[in-house]
mmCIF file of C-alpha atoms in Angstrom:
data_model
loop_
_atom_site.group_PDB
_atom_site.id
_atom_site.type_symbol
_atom_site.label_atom_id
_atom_site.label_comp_id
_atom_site.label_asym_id
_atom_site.label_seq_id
_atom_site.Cartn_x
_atom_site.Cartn_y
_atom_site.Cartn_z
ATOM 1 C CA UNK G 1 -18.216 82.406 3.511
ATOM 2 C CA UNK G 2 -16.888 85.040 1.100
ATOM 3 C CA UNK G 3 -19.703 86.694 -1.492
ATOM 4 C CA UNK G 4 -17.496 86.512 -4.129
ATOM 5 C CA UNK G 5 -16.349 82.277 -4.185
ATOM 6 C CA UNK G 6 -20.104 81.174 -2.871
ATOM 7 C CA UNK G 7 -19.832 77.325 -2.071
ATOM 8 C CA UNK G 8 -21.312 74.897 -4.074
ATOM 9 C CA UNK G 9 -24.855 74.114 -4.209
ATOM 10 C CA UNK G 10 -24.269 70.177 -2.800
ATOM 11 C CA UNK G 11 -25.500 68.195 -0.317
ATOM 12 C CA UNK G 12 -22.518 67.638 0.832
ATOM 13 C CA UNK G 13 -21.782 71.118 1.568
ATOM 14 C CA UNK G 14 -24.873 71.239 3.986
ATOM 15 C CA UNK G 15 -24.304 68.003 5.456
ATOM 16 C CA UNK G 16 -21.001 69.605 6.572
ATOM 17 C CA UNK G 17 -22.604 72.760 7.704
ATOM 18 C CA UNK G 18 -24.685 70.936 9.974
ATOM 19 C CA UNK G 19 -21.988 68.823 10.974
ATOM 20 C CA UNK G 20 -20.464 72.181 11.953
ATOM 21 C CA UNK G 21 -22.964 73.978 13.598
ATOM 22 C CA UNK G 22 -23.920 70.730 16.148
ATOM 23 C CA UNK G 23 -20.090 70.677 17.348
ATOM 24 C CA UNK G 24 -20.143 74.321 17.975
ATOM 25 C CA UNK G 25 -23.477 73.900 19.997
ATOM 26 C CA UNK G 26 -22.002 70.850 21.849
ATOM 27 C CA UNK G 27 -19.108 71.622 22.476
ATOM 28 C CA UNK G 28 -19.152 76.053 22.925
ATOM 29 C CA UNK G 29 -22.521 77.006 23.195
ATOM 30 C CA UNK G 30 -23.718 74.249 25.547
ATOM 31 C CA UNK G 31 -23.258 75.378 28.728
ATOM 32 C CA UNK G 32 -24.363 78.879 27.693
ATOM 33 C CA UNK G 33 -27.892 79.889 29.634
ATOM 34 C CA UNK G 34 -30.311 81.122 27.511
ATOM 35 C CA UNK G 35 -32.083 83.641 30.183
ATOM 36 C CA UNK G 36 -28.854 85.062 30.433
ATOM 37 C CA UNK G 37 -28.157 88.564 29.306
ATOM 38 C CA UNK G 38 -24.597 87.916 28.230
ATOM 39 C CA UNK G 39 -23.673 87.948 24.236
ATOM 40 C CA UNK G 40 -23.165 84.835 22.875
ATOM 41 C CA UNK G 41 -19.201 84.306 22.812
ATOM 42 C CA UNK G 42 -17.745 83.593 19.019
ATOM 43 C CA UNK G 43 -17.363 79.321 18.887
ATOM 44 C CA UNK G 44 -14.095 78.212 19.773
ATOM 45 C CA UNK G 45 -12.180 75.646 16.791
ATOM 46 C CA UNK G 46 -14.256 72.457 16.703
ATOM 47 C CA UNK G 47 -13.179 69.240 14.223
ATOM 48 C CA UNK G 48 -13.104 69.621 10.773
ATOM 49 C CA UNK G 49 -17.001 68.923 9.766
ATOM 50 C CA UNK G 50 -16.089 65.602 7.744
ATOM 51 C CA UNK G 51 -17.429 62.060 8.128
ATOM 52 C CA UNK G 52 -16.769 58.487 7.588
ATOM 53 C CA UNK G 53 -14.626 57.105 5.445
ATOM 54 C CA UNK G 54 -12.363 60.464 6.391
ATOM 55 C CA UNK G 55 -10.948 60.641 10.020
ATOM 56 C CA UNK G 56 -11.988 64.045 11.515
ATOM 57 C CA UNK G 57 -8.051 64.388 13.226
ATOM 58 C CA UNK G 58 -6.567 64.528 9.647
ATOM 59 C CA UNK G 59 -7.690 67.681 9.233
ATOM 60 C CA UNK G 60 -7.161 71.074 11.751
ATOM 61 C CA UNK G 61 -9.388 72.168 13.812
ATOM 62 C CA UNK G 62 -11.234 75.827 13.046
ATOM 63 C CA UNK G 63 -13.233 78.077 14.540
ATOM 64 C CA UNK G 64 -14.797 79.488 11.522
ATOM 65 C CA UNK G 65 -16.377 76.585 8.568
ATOM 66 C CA UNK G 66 -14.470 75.751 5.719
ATOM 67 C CA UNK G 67 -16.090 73.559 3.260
ATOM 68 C CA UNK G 68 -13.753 70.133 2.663
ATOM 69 C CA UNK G 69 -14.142 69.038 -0.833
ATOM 70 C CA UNK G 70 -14.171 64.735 -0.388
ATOM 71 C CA UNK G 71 -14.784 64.170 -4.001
ATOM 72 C CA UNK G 72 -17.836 62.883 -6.298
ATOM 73 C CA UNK G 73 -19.367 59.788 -6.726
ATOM 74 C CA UNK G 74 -22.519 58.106 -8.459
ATOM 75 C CA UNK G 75 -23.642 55.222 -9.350
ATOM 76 C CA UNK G 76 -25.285 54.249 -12.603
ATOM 77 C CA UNK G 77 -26.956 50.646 -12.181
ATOM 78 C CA UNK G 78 -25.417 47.607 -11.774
ATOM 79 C CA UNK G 79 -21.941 47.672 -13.223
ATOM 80 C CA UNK G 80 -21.444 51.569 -13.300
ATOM 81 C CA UNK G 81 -20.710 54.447 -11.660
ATOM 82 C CA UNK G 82 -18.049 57.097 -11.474
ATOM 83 C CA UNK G 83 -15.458 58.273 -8.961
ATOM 84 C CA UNK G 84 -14.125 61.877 -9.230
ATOM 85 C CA UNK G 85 -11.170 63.142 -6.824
ATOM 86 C CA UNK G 86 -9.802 65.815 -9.235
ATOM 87 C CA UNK G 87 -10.973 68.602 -7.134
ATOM 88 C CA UNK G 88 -10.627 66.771 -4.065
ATOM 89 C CA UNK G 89 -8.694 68.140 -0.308
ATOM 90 C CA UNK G 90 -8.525 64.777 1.744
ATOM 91 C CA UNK G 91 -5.070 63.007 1.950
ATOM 92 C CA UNK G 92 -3.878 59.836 -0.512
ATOM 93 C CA UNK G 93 -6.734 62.114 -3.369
ATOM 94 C CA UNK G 94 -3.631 63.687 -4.803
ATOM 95 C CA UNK G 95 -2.646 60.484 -6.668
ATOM 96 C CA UNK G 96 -5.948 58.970 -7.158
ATOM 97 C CA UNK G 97 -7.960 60.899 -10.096
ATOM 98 C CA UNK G 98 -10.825 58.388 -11.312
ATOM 99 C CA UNK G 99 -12.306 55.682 -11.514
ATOM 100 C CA UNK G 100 -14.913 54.263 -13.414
ATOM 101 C CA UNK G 101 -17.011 50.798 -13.854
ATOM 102 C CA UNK G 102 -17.549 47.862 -11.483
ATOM 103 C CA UNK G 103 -15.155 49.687 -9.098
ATOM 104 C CA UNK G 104 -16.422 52.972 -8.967
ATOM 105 C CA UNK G 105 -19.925 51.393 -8.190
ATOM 106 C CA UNK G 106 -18.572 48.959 -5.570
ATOM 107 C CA UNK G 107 -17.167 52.541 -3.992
ATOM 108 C CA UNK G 108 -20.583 54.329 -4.144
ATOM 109 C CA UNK G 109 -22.342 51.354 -2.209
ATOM 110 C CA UNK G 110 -19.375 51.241 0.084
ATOM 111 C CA UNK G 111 -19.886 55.051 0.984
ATOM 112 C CA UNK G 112 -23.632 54.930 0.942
ATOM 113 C CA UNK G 113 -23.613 52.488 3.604
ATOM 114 C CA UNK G 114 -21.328 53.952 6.095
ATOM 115 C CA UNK G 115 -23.564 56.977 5.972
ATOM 116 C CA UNK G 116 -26.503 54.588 6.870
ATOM 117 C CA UNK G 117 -27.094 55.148 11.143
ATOM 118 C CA UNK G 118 -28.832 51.583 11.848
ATOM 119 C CA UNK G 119 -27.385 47.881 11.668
ATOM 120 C CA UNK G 120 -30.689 47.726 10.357
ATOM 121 C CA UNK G 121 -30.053 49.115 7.192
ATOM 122 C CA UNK G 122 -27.039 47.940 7.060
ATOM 123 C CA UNK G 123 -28.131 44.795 6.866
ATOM 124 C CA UNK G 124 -31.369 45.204 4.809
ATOM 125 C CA UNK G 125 -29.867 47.261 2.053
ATOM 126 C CA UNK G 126 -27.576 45.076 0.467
ATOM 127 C CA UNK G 127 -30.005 42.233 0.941
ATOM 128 C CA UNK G 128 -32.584 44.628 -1.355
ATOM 129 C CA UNK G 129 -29.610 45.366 -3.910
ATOM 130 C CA UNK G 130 -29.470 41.601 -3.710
ATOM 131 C CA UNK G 131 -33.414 40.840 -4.228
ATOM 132 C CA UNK G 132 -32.711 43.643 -7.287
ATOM 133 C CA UNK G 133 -30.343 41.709 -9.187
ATOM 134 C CA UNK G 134 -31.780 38.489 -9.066
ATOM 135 C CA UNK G 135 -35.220 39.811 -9.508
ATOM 136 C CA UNK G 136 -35.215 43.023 -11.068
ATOM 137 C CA UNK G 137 -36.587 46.290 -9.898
ATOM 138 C CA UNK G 138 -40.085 45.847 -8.959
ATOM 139 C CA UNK G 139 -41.891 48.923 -10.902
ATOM 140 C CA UNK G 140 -45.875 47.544 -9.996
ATOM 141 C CA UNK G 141 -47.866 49.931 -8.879
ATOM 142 C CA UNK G 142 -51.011 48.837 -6.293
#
C-alpha cells in the first residue's frame, strides 16, 4: 500500500487482506517446498479479495491487493439502521446512495447472515432476533 493514502482502519479492510493472502497461499505459494533454498516467487493475480453478496468475477484479477470499498452499513435496533454507498467501487453502487429505516436494517441482517459459515446460525440467529422482539433483550445477569 502507498505511505502516503494508508487504508482505512476497518474490518473490512482486514477481512479482505486475509481474503488475499489465503488465495495467494492456495493458489501460488502452495506447491512451494519449504526446505527448499529457492526465493519465494512474487504471487501471481488471484480474485479480487471480496465476498458474498459481491461476485468475485466482477472484479479483475491482481497480483498485488487493492482494497474494494463495498460500502457501510449498521444497524440501530429494531426499525433502524443506515446504508452508505457514496464511497462505494462495486457495480449497480453508482446509482444507489442511501438508505435509511426499516430497509436499511432489513439490509444489515441480510449481510450479516451471509457472512455467517454454519446452517446453524443461520437458522438460530433470526430465531434469537425473533425471541428479541417478542421478548425483549434479556439483560439478567446470574
Amino acid at each position: 500500500t502507498d505511505p502516503s493514502n494508508p487504508l482505512p482502519p476497518l474490518a473490512s479492510v482486514a477481512e479482505q487482506q486475509g481474503q488475499y493472502l489465503s488465495d495467494c497461499f492456495n493458489q501460488h505459494y502452495a506447491p512451494f517446498t519449504p526446505s527448499s533454498s529457492a526465493d519465494l516467487p512474487p504471487p501471481g493475480p488471484v480474485p479480487a479479495p471480496v465476498g458474498m453478496p459481491f461476485p468475485r468475477f466482477l472484479f479483475r484479477p491482481s497480483a498485488s491487493f487493492r482494497h474494494i470499498n463495498v460500502g457501510g452499513m449498521v444497524s440501530m435496533g429494531f426499525g433502524g439502521g443506515v446504508v452508505d454507498m457514496t464511497k462505494a467501487d462495486v457495480a449497480g453502487a453508482k446509482g444507489f446512495k442511501t438508505m435509511n429505516g426499516i430497509l436499511a436494517m432489513l439490509a444489515w441482517r441480510g449481510g450479516y447472515l451471509s457472512k455467517q459459515l454454519s446452517a446453524r446460525n443461520m437458522i438460530m440467529i433470526p430465531l434469537f432476533w425473533f425471541k428479541s422482539l417478542v421478548f425483549g433483550r434479556d439483560i439478567s445477569r446470574f
